[in-house]
Coordinates of C-alpha atoms in Angstrom, one line a residue:
M1 CA -25.4 4.2 -30.1
I2 CA -25.3 6.3 -33.3
D3 CA -25.4 9.5 -31.2
I4 CA -22.3 8.4 -29.3
E5 CA -20.5 7.5 -32.5
N6 CA -21.4 10.9 -34.0
E7 CA -20.1 12.7 -30.9
I8 CA -16.8 10.8 -31.1
L9 CA -16.5 11.6 -34.8
K10 CA -17.1 15.3 -34.0
L11 CA -14.4 15.3 -31.4
R12 CA -12.0 13.7 -33.8
L13 CA -12.7 16.3 -36.4
Q14 CA -12.1 19.0 -33.7
G15 CA -8.6 17.7 -33.1
L16 CA -9.0 14.8 -30.7
N17 CA -6.0 12.5 -31.3
S18 CA -5.9 8.8 -31.1
D19 CA -2.9 8.6 -28.9
I20 CA -2.9 6.1 -26.1
D21 CA -4.6 7.3 -22.9
T22 CA -2.4 7.9 -19.9
R23 CA -3.4 7.9 -16.3
L24 CA -2.7 11.0 -14.3
W25 CA -3.0 11.3 -10.6
K26 CA -3.7 14.6 -8.8
G27 CA -1.0 15.7 -6.5
V28 CA -0.4 18.7 -4.3
D29 CA -1.2 22.2 -5.8
D30 CA -3.5 20.6 -8.4
F31 CA -0.5 19.2 -10.3
F32 CA -1.2 16.0 -12.2
K33 CA 1.4 13.3 -12.7
P34 CA 1.7 9.8 -14.0
K35 CA 2.9 8.2 -10.7
F36 CA 0.5 7.5 -7.9
N37 CA 1.6 8.7 -4.4
T38 CA -0.3 7.3 -1.4
Q39 CA 0.8 10.0 1.0
Q40 CA -0.3 12.9 -1.3
T41 CA -3.6 11.2 -1.9
W42 CA -4.1 10.8 1.8
Q43 CA -3.3 14.5 2.4
L44 CA -5.7 15.5 -0.3
T45 CA -8.6 13.4 0.9
R46 CA -8.5 13.6 4.7
M47 CA -10.1 16.2 6.8
Q48 CA -7.3 18.0 8.5
S49 CA -7.5 19.2 12.1
P50 CA -4.9 20.9 14.2
R51 CA -2.6 18.6 16.1
V52 CA -3.5 18.4 19.8
N53 CA -0.9 18.8 22.5
W54 CA -1.4 15.3 23.9
Y55 CA -0.7 13.7 20.4
N56 CA 2.6 12.2 21.5
A57 CA 1.2 10.6 24.5
V58 CA -0.9 8.3 22.2
W59 CA 1.1 8.1 19.0
F60 CA 4.7 7.5 20.0
R61 CA 7.5 5.3 18.7
G62 CA 7.2 1.9 20.2
A63 CA 3.5 2.2 21.1
T64 CA 1.4 -0.8 20.4
P65 CA -0.9 0.3 17.5
R66 CA -3.9 -1.6 18.9
Y67 CA -3.8 0.3 22.2
S68 CA -3.0 3.6 20.5
V69 CA -6.1 3.3 18.3
R70 CA -8.3 2.3 21.3
T71 CA -7.0 5.2 23.3
W72 CA -7.6 7.6 20.4
I73 CA -11.1 6.3 20.1
A74 CA -11.7 6.7 23.8
V75 CA -10.4 10.2 23.9
H76 CA -12.9 11.1 21.2
D77 CA -15.7 9.4 23.1
R78 CA -16.3 6.9 20.4
L79 CA -15.9 3.8 22.5
D80 CA -18.9 1.5 22.2
P81 CA -18.7 -0.6 25.3
G82 CA -22.2 -0.3 26.6
V83 CA -23.9 3.1 26.1
R84 CA -24.7 2.7 22.5
V85 CA -25.1 -1.1 22.7
Q86 CA -27.6 -0.7 25.6
R87 CA -30.5 -0.2 23.2
W88 CA -30.2 -4.0 22.3
S89 CA -29.6 -5.3 25.8
P90 CA -28.4 -3.5 29.0
Q91 CA -24.9 -4.2 30.0
S92 CA -22.9 -3.6 33.2
D93 CA -19.3 -3.7 34.0
A94 CA -18.2 -7.3 34.8
H95 CA -15.5 -6.0 37.2
C96 CA -17.7 -3.7 39.3
S97 CA -21.1 -5.6 38.7
G98 CA -23.6 -2.9 38.2
H99 CA -22.1 0.2 36.8
L100 CA -22.9 1.0 33.1
E101 CA -19.8 0.7 30.9
T102 CA -19.3 4.4 30.0
R103 CA -16.0 6.0 29.0
E104 CA -15.9 7.9 32.3
H105 CA -16.6 4.8 34.3
L106 CA -14.1 2.6 32.5
L107 CA -11.3 5.1 32.3
I108 CA -11.7 7.3 35.4
E109 CA -14.0 5.9 38.1
H110 CA -12.9 2.3 37.6
N111 CA -9.2 3.3 38.0
N112 CA -9.9 5.2 41.2
R113 CA -11.1 2.1 43.1

């Protein structure tokens, strides 16, 4: 503890002031400011990818968010209906009785029947 106090004392002697600390938030172009901005933080932390040409078919005004999210997940082959869950217990499509619930079966083959 004495080491920490000595370091603080050294910093004060070097010109560290005792003003009140202020919070600064990093914004665009590495500019720090006192007001937090959710949108700028999102832009700084997310991994950006180019916008795909079918973006508006999924994310459009009036779309039901639940279905947009599920469609987006399906397009990226991240649905978890049966293929990944199969390691616990095999599952088949209740509508077709027998086919494994894969993305291709649920979205393509099932609709062609």
